Short mmCIF file of C-alpha atoms in Angstrom, two decimals:
data_model
loop_
_atom_site.label_atom_id
_atom_site.label_comp_id
_atom_site.label_asym_id
_atom_site.label_seq_id
_atom_site.Cartn_x
_atom_site.Cartn_y
_atom_site.Cartn_z
CA MET A 244 0.42 -0.05 -0.33
CA THR A 245 1.39 3.50 -1.03
CA SER A 246 -0.09 5.44 1.68
CA PRO A 247 -0.36 5.01 5.26
CA LEU A 248 -4.00 7.33 5.02
CA LEU A 249 -5.26 5.05 2.72
CA GLU A 250 -4.55 1.49 4.93
CA GLN A 251 -5.80 3.21 7.98
CA LEU A 252 -9.62 4.13 5.78
CA ILE A 253 -9.53 0.55 5.31
CA ASP A 254 -9.22 -0.68 8.55
CA ALA A 255 -11.79 1.51 9.94
CA PHE A 256 -14.14 0.75 7.51
CA ARG A 257 -13.89 -2.89 9.00
CA VAL A 258 -16.49 -1.54 12.00
CA LEU A 259 -19.46 -1.38 9.04
CA PRO A 260 -21.46 -4.86 9.83
CA GLY A 261 -20.31 -7.47 7.36
CA VAL A 262 -17.42 -4.99 5.52
CA GLY A 263 -14.30 -7.38 5.14
CA PRO A 264 -11.30 -6.72 4.30
CA LYS A 265 -11.93 -6.93 -0.30
CA SER A 266 -15.10 -5.39 0.80
CA ALA A 267 -13.95 -2.41 2.83
CA GLN A 268 -10.67 -1.61 -0.13
CA ARG A 269 -13.27 -1.82 -2.71
CA MET A 270 -15.32 1.34 -0.59
CA ALA A 271 -12.40 3.29 0.43
CA TYR A 272 -11.02 3.17 -3.06
CA HIS A 273 -14.34 4.22 -4.38
CA VAL A 274 -14.44 7.82 -1.73
CA LEU A 275 -11.36 8.32 -3.03
CA GLU A 276 -11.74 8.39 -6.58
CA ARG A 277 -15.89 8.98 -7.86
CA GLU A 278 -17.04 10.20 -4.21
CA ARG A 279 -14.84 12.68 -1.85
CA ALA A 280 -17.88 14.51 -0.94
CA GLY A 281 -20.34 12.70 -0.14
CA GLY A 282 -17.12 10.38 1.88
CA GLN A 283 -17.13 14.15 3.98
CA ARG A 284 -20.92 14.50 4.26
CA LEU A 285 -20.22 11.00 6.22
CA ALA A 286 -17.56 11.80 8.11
CA ASP A 287 -19.83 14.53 8.89
CA ALA A 288 -22.90 12.47 9.94
CA LEU A 289 -21.26 9.91 11.61
CA GLY A 290 -19.29 12.32 14.36
CA ALA A 291 -22.60 14.01 15.22
CA ALA A 292 -24.45 11.09 15.68
CA ILE A 293 -21.97 9.65 17.41
CA GLU A 294 -21.69 12.12 20.30
CA LYS A 295 -25.60 13.61 19.95
CA VAL A 296 -27.91 10.66 19.64
CA GLY A 297 -28.00 8.37 22.99
CA HIS A 298 -31.08 6.85 24.03
CA CYS A 299 -34.94 8.42 25.16
CA VAL A 300 -34.95 8.42 28.62
CA ARG A 301 -38.45 7.41 28.17
CA CYS A 302 -38.77 4.42 25.52
CA ARG A 303 -34.84 3.55 24.94
CA ASP A 304 -35.26 4.51 20.85
CA PHE A 305 -32.61 5.91 19.51
CA SER A 306 -33.36 10.22 20.09
CA GLU A 307 -31.24 13.40 20.45
CA THR A 308 -33.41 15.21 22.72
CA GLU A 309 -34.51 13.22 26.87
CA VAL A 310 -37.56 12.22 25.06
CA CYS A 311 -37.57 11.54 21.62
CA GLY A 312 -40.21 13.12 19.42
CA THR A 313 -42.98 10.29 19.27
CA CYS A 314 -43.64 9.64 22.99
CA ALA A 315 -43.56 13.74 23.43
CA SER A 316 -46.60 13.83 20.52
CA ALA A 317 -49.65 14.12 22.28
CA SER A 318 -51.43 12.67 19.15
CA ARG A 319 -50.10 8.34 19.94
CA ASP A 320 -52.66 6.86 22.28
CA ALA A 321 -50.80 6.16 25.87
CA HIS A 322 -52.76 3.29 26.78
CA LEU A 323 -50.89 0.64 24.08
CA LEU A 324 -47.16 -0.07 24.57
CA CYS A 325 -45.81 -2.43 21.79
CA ALA A 326 -42.24 -3.69 22.69
CA VAL A 327 -38.86 -4.82 20.60
CA GLU A 328 -36.20 -6.02 20.50
CA SER A 329 -34.10 -3.53 17.96
CA PRO A 330 -34.99 0.31 16.71
CA ALA A 331 -34.78 -1.47 13.45
CA ASP A 332 -37.65 -3.68 14.46
CA ARG A 333 -39.80 -0.45 16.03
CA LEU A 334 -39.31 0.94 12.42
CA ALA A 335 -40.27 -2.64 10.69
CA ILE A 336 -43.76 -1.78 12.49
CA GLU A 337 -44.04 2.19 12.00
CA GLN A 338 -43.92 1.36 8.97
CA ALA A 339 -45.98 -1.55 8.01
CA THR A 340 -48.95 -0.98 10.18
CA GLY A 341 -51.22 1.75 11.71
CA PHE A 342 -49.87 1.55 15.19
CA ARG A 343 -50.49 4.51 16.70
CA GLY A 344 -48.99 3.59 20.38
CA LEU A 345 -46.21 3.72 21.61
CA TYR A 346 -42.88 1.97 21.79
CA PHE A 347 -40.41 0.23 24.28
CA ILE A 348 -37.27 -0.52 22.87
CA LEU A 349 -35.25 -4.16 24.95
CA GLN A 350 -32.50 -2.89 22.81
CA GLY A 351 -31.45 -6.75 23.05
CA ARG A 352 -33.40 -9.93 24.67
CA LEU A 353 -33.06 -11.60 27.43
CA SER A 354 -29.62 -14.15 27.06
CA PRO A 355 -28.13 -15.16 31.14
CA LEU A 356 -25.55 -17.03 29.46
CA ASP A 357 -23.95 -12.89 27.56
CA GLY A 358 -25.19 -11.10 31.05
CA ILE A 359 -28.14 -10.07 29.77
CA GLY A 360 -30.70 -9.55 32.21
CA PRO A 361 -33.69 -7.72 32.92
CA ARG A 362 -31.86 -4.45 34.40
CA GLU A 363 -29.56 -4.55 30.91
CA LEU A 364 -32.73 -5.06 28.68
CA GLY A 365 -34.02 -1.72 30.73
CA LEU A 366 -36.68 -4.00 32.89
CA ASP A 367 -36.69 -1.25 34.96
CA THR A 368 -37.80 1.59 34.01
CA LEU A 369 -40.59 -0.33 32.31
CA ALA A 370 -42.16 -2.00 35.36
CA ALA A 371 -42.29 1.38 36.96
CA ARG A 372 -44.15 2.57 33.26
CA LEU A 373 -46.87 -0.16 33.26
CA ALA A 374 -46.73 1.07 37.43
CA GLU A 375 -48.34 4.21 36.50
CA GLY A 376 -51.40 2.25 35.14
CA GLU A 377 -51.40 4.09 31.95
CA VAL A 378 -51.10 1.26 29.85
CA GLN A 379 -53.65 -1.09 29.19
CA GLU A 380 -52.17 -3.61 26.56
CA LEU A 381 -48.20 -4.22 26.34
CA ILE A 382 -48.21 -6.07 22.89
CA ILE A 383 -44.91 -7.89 23.11
CA ALA A 384 -43.15 -8.51 19.70
CA THR A 385 -40.50 -9.49 20.54
CA ASN A 386 -38.36 -11.05 18.11
CA PRO A 387 -40.09 -15.56 17.13
CA THR A 388 -36.57 -17.12 18.84
CA VAL A 389 -36.30 -19.07 21.31
CA GLU A 390 -33.88 -15.45 23.63
CA GLY A 391 -36.99 -13.83 22.26
CA GLU A 392 -39.82 -16.06 23.49
CA ALA A 393 -38.50 -16.16 26.73
CA THR A 394 -38.44 -12.41 27.54
CA ALA A 395 -41.71 -12.24 25.52
CA HIS A 396 -42.82 -14.96 28.90
CA TYR A 397 -40.98 -12.46 31.58
CA LEU A 398 -42.74 -9.13 29.44
CA ALA A 399 -45.56 -11.34 29.48
CA GLN A 400 -45.51 -11.76 33.55
CA LEU A 401 -44.66 -8.79 34.02
CA ALA A 402 -47.20 -6.99 32.44
CA ARG A 403 -49.78 -9.00 34.47
CA GLN A 404 -48.70 -8.12 37.66
CA HIS A 405 -48.84 -4.80 36.90
CA ALA A 406 -52.92 -5.61 36.17
CA VAL A 407 -51.60 -4.83 32.07
CA ARG A 408 -53.66 -7.20 29.77
CA PRO A 409 -50.46 -9.38 27.32
CA THR A 410 -50.41 -9.59 23.97
CA ARG A 411 -47.40 -11.55 21.94
CA LEU A 412 -47.52 -10.41 17.88
CA ALA A 413 -49.41 -13.67 15.69
CA HIS A 414 -47.45 -17.08 13.86
CA GLY A 415 -49.00 -18.14 10.56
CA VAL A 416 -47.69 -19.07 7.35
CA PRO A 417 -45.89 -15.74 5.99
CA LEU A 418 -48.72 -13.81 2.73
CA GLY A 419 -47.19 -14.79 -0.44
CA GLY A 420 -45.67 -18.27 1.02
CA GLU A 421 -46.04 -21.26 0.13
CA LEU A 422 -47.65 -24.52 2.15
CA GLU A 423 -44.97 -26.86 1.40
CA TYR A 424 -41.87 -24.74 2.38
CA VAL A 425 -42.77 -23.62 5.18
CA ASP A 426 -41.32 -25.06 8.20
CA ARG A 427 -43.04 -27.53 11.37
CA GLY A 428 -43.44 -25.05 13.90
CA THR A 429 -44.81 -22.46 11.99
CA LEU A 430 -46.97 -25.49 10.14
CA SER A 431 -48.71 -26.80 13.14
CA HIS A 432 -49.12 -22.74 14.65
CA ALA A 433 -50.60 -21.34 12.52
CA PHE A 434 -52.76 -24.79 11.98
CA GLY A 435 -53.83 -24.88 15.61
CA GLY A 436 -54.55 -20.83 15.58
CA ARG A 437 -56.72 -20.82 12.16
CA SER A 438 -59.93 -19.04 12.56
CA GLU A 439 -63.19 -18.83 11.26
CA MET A 440 -63.75 -17.03 7.43
CA ALA A 441 -65.27 -14.69 6.94
CA ASP A 442 -68.79 -14.73 4.40
CA MET B 802 -37.65 8.18 11.77
CA THR B 803 -37.09 9.45 15.60
CA SER B 804 -33.59 11.29 15.30
CA PRO B 805 -32.33 13.68 12.18
CA LEU B 806 -29.00 12.79 13.28
CA LEU B 807 -29.63 8.82 13.11
CA GLU B 808 -31.48 10.22 9.13
CA GLN B 809 -29.24 11.89 8.25
CA LEU B 810 -26.19 9.47 8.98
CA ILE B 811 -28.68 6.57 7.13
CA ASP B 812 -28.48 8.36 3.66
CA ALA B 813 -24.68 9.54 4.22
CA PHE B 814 -24.64 5.73 4.91
CA ARG B 815 -25.45 5.03 0.50
CA VAL B 816 -22.61 6.70 -0.94
CA LEU B 817 -21.05 3.63 0.08
CA PRO B 818 -20.99 1.28 -3.35
CA GLY B 819 -23.14 -1.65 -2.41
CA VAL B 820 -25.16 -0.02 0.30
CA GLY B 821 -28.65 0.09 -0.44
CA PRO B 822 -31.53 1.87 2.50
CA LYS B 823 -31.36 -1.80 4.72
CA SER B 824 -28.05 -2.64 4.64
CA ALA B 825 -27.39 1.50 5.27
CA GLN B 826 -29.73 1.17 8.05
CA ARG B 827 -27.68 -1.62 9.47
CA MET B 828 -25.20 -0.14 9.66
CA ALA B 829 -25.54 3.38 11.04
CA TYR B 830 -27.26 1.10 14.01
CA HIS B 831 -24.46 -1.00 13.91
CA VAL B 832 -22.31 2.15 14.83
CA LEU B 833 -24.43 3.59 17.22
CA GLU B 834 -25.21 0.44 19.26
CA ARG B 835 -22.22 -0.92 19.06
CA GLU B 836 -19.10 0.88 18.06
CA ARG B 837 -18.99 4.60 19.13
CA ALA B 838 -15.19 4.31 19.59
CA GLY B 839 -14.74 2.40 16.10
CA GLY B 840 -17.37 4.98 14.00
CA GLN B 841 -14.88 7.69 15.71
CA ARG B 842 -12.10 5.96 14.02
CA LEU B 843 -14.27 6.44 10.99
CA ALA B 844 -14.80 9.38 10.86
CA ASP B 845 -11.93 10.22 11.73
CA ALA B 846 -10.00 8.94 8.98
CA LEU B 847 -12.01 9.61 6.39
CA GLY B 848 -11.89 13.13 6.81
CA ALA B 849 -8.22 12.69 7.35
CA ALA B 850 -7.55 10.80 3.47
CA ILE B 851 -9.56 12.71 2.05
CA GLU B 852 -8.21 15.76 2.92
CA LYS B 853 -4.86 14.48 2.58
CA VAL B 854 -4.26 10.74 0.55
CA GLY B 855 -4.35 13.30 -3.91
CA HIS B 856 -2.22 12.01 -6.40
CA CYS B 857 1.53 10.79 -7.06
CA VAL B 858 2.61 13.02 -9.74
CA ARG B 859 4.56 9.94 -11.18
CA CYS B 860 2.18 7.45 -11.49
CA ARG B 861 -1.05 8.43 -10.90
CA ASP B 862 -1.82 5.85 -7.63
CA PHE B 863 -2.79 7.66 -4.58
CA SER B 864 -0.12 8.92 -2.17
CA GLU B 865 -0.20 11.73 0.74
CA THR B 866 3.70 12.79 -0.74
CA GLU B 867 3.99 14.65 -4.09
CA VAL B 868 6.12 11.24 -5.49
CA CYS B 869 4.30 7.44 -3.78
CA GLY B 870 6.60 5.81 -1.58
CA THR B 871 6.95 3.46 -5.01
CA CYS B 872 8.64 5.12 -7.48
CA ALA B 873 10.63 6.98 -4.76
CA SER B 874 12.35 4.08 -4.01
CA ALA B 875 15.29 3.31 -5.25
CA SER B 876 15.32 -0.29 -5.47
CA ARG B 877 12.49 -0.60 -8.17
CA ASP B 878 13.44 -1.61 -11.65
CA ALA B 879 12.76 1.41 -13.57
CA HIS B 880 12.98 -0.33 -16.73
CA LEU B 881 9.87 -1.93 -15.98
CA LEU B 882 6.40 0.13 -16.40
CA CYS B 883 2.99 -1.97 -14.83
CA ALA B 884 0.07 -0.13 -16.65
CA VAL B 885 -2.88 -0.29 -15.00
CA GLU B 886 -6.38 0.56 -14.79
CA SER B 887 -6.66 1.58 -10.91
CA PRO B 888 -5.57 1.11 -7.55
CA ALA B 889 -7.29 -1.99 -6.90
CA ASP B 890 -5.19 -3.72 -10.06
CA ARG B 891 -2.20 -2.84 -8.65
CA LEU B 892 -2.53 -3.49 -5.56
CA ALA B 893 -3.72 -6.67 -6.79
CA ILE B 894 -0.24 -7.57 -8.51
CA GLU B 895 1.75 -6.56 -6.10
CA GLN B 896 0.12 -9.06 -3.91
CA ALA B 897 0.13 -12.02 -6.42
CA THR B 898 2.88 -11.47 -8.66
CA GLY B 899 7.19 -10.22 -7.65
CA PHE B 900 6.89 -7.94 -9.84
CA ARG B 901 10.57 -5.06 -8.56
CA GLY B 902 9.83 -2.32 -11.44
CA LEU B 903 7.14 0.67 -11.28
CA TYR B 904 3.68 0.84 -12.32
CA PHE B 905 1.17 3.13 -14.11
CA ILE B 906 -2.38 3.83 -12.53
CA LEU B 907 -4.31 4.76 -15.51
CA GLN B 908 -7.33 5.25 -13.00
CA GLY B 909 -9.49 4.12 -16.44
CA ARG B 910 -9.23 3.38 -19.44
CA LEU B 911 -10.45 4.21 -22.56
CA SER B 912 -14.14 4.43 -23.60
CA PRO B 913 -15.50 7.75 -26.29
CA LEU B 914 -18.41 7.75 -25.30
CA ASP B 915 -18.89 8.98 -21.64
CA GLY B 916 -15.65 11.27 -22.72
CA ILE B 917 -12.83 9.01 -21.57
CA GLY B 918 -10.31 9.17 -23.56
CA PRO B 919 -6.44 9.38 -23.27
CA ARG B 920 -5.79 12.96 -21.67
CA GLU B 921 -8.52 11.62 -18.62
CA LEU B 922 -6.35 9.25 -18.26
CA GLY B 923 -3.25 10.97 -18.29
CA LEU B 924 -1.59 9.50 -21.53
CA ASP B 925 0.62 12.77 -22.11
CA THR B 926 2.00 11.93 -18.90
CA LEU B 927 2.73 8.16 -19.79
CA ALA B 928 4.39 9.18 -22.99
CA ALA B 929 7.13 11.74 -21.33
CA ARG B 930 7.50 9.03 -19.24
CA LEU B 931 8.60 6.47 -21.59
CA ALA B 932 10.31 9.61 -24.14
CA GLU B 933 12.18 9.51 -20.62
CA GLY B 934 14.46 6.98 -22.21
CA GLU B 935 14.46 4.59 -18.98
CA VAL B 936 11.17 2.21 -19.35
CA GLN B 937 12.36 -1.00 -21.51
CA GLU B 938 9.10 -2.64 -21.28
CA LEU B 939 5.66 -2.27 -20.66
CA ILE B 940 3.53 -4.26 -19.17
CA ILE B 941 0.40 -3.67 -19.86
CA ALA B 942 -2.06 -5.01 -17.39
CA THR B 943 -5.39 -3.31 -18.17
CA ASN B 944 -8.38 -5.93 -17.57
CA PRO B 945 -9.72 -8.16 -20.81
CA THR B 946 -12.31 -6.04 -21.10
CA VAL B 947 -13.29 -4.57 -24.84
CA GLU B 948 -12.56 -0.90 -23.57
CA GLY B 949 -9.42 -2.70 -21.09
CA GLU B 950 -7.84 -4.39 -24.94
CA ALA B 951 -8.99 -1.15 -26.66
CA THR B 952 -6.22 0.66 -24.40
CA ALA B 953 -4.25 -2.71 -24.49
CA HIS B 954 -3.71 -1.49 -27.68
CA TYR B 955 -3.57 2.32 -26.72
CA LEU B 956 -1.01 1.57 -25.14
CA ALA B 957 1.48 -0.21 -27.04
CA GLN B 958 1.52 1.74 -30.04
CA LEU B 959 2.56 4.64 -27.54
CA ALA B 960 5.63 2.29 -26.28
CA ARG B 961 6.37 1.55 -30.25
CA GLN B 962 6.26 5.22 -30.65
CA HIS B 963 8.87 5.51 -27.97
CA ALA B 964 10.16 1.98 -28.71
CA VAL B 965 9.66 1.00 -25.85
CA ARG B 966 8.76 -3.05 -26.05
CA PRO B 967 4.50 -4.08 -24.91
CA THR B 968 3.33 -7.19 -23.73
CA ARG B 969 0.16 -8.03 -22.54
CA LEU B 970 -0.67 -10.41 -19.29
CA ALA B 971 -1.38 -13.99 -21.05
CA HIS B 972 -5.26 -15.24 -20.99
CA GLY B 973 -5.99 -18.51 -20.47
CA VAL B 974 -7.84 -21.67 -18.26
CA PRO B 975 -7.47 -19.34 -14.44
CA LEU B 976 -5.72 -22.45 -12.80
CA GLY B 977 -8.31 -24.10 -10.48
CA GLY B 978 -10.64 -23.56 -13.47
CA GLU B 979 -12.92 -26.93 -15.02
CA LEU B 980 -12.75 -26.99 -18.58
CA GLU B 981 -15.73 -27.47 -18.91
CA TYR B 982 -17.15 -23.95 -17.38
CA VAL B 983 -14.56 -22.06 -19.42
CA ASP B 984 -16.15 -18.76 -21.42
CA ARG B 985 -15.56 -20.54 -25.75
CA GLY B 986 -13.59 -17.07 -25.78
CA THR B 987 -10.43 -18.10 -23.41
CA LEU B 988 -10.54 -20.94 -23.44
CA SER B 989 -10.27 -21.01 -27.96
CA HIS B 990 -7.30 -17.84 -26.69
CA ALA B 991 -5.62 -20.70 -23.98
CA PHE B 992 -5.14 -23.00 -26.84
CA GLY B 993 -4.07 -20.94 -29.35
CA GLY B 994 -1.37 -19.96 -26.95
CA ARG B 995 -0.58 -23.37 -26.37
CA SER B 996 3.37 -24.23 -24.70
CA GLU B 997 5.92 -26.64 -25.04
CA MET B 998 5.57 -29.01 -21.96
CA ALA B 999 9.02 -29.78 -19.84
CA ASP B 1000 9.86 -32.73 -19.51
#
């Protein structure tokens, strides 16, 4: 390599997820060859976001302010609270559904082996929130994985302790999926959870 | 989205090659959730490289100094000059072969339709270099594409005008390749260019 700064840049790109040595090299060359203005914008945006984006004290989502825009909004229904594992999950639900309630972002899932317990997921904050009495339904939208299910059970217990109704996203055959290729667990779940068809 | 800075960051990641909206979002979340220190390093490395990395006046490769380390090195053989399309190609040759000569990086290939002519590839600089009389062989390592071949022919003519011997990388069946899956052009080339086997 002819330039130490270039070498440092290639190395630095490898902190990004899914970026190995070849992609990192391609990114560095691309920015220097063709996208210096865009690269500078990226450097500035990274610096600004890292410095200023923290977590909302209410929902634990990313936020530049102490309370995020969604939590501060008067037009959201504070009786409904949806618990998700990550900000990406929250965004997916917000974009796909017409949900107008509030969110609680766990920033992970219960995983005792990795040292992630209730405290790491901010469940004390969640318990305090449920104790306030405003929330009536806790929609538990953790991922349908083993750890996600365990987390869901824990959250359901927590909700019941505070007289809040816990609900879980429906499991079943995905739209557009073919029965032949759906895994057994999902199919069995969908079969058991069948519902009456409307006329 | 709950944070304008986060939105800007996701948008800024899209200047990178191969990064669409989903990957950009994943990169932004990853950096903010788990890699703030690495992200800051990336921001700094980007800024520094964009500000300080220019091109070597001799070989047009990326360099922080007017003449890059390779061109300035006394241990390289100045009689051999290897022309490549991009810094990535130069790096691939440097890593794979024991080549100890010098390089000339075209930073592209002849492509009249895109407005890329001899001037854009710095061929005036290359001609002046060949006219100096030190170079004896010009190894033309442009890609074996239509445009790369056209560029190679142009470079070969330029070399002959200055009484420099032009050579081209061998085409043929790649090592580890299977004849059945090698394309016709390559196979025909490899067949025509067969050589005597040593005992």
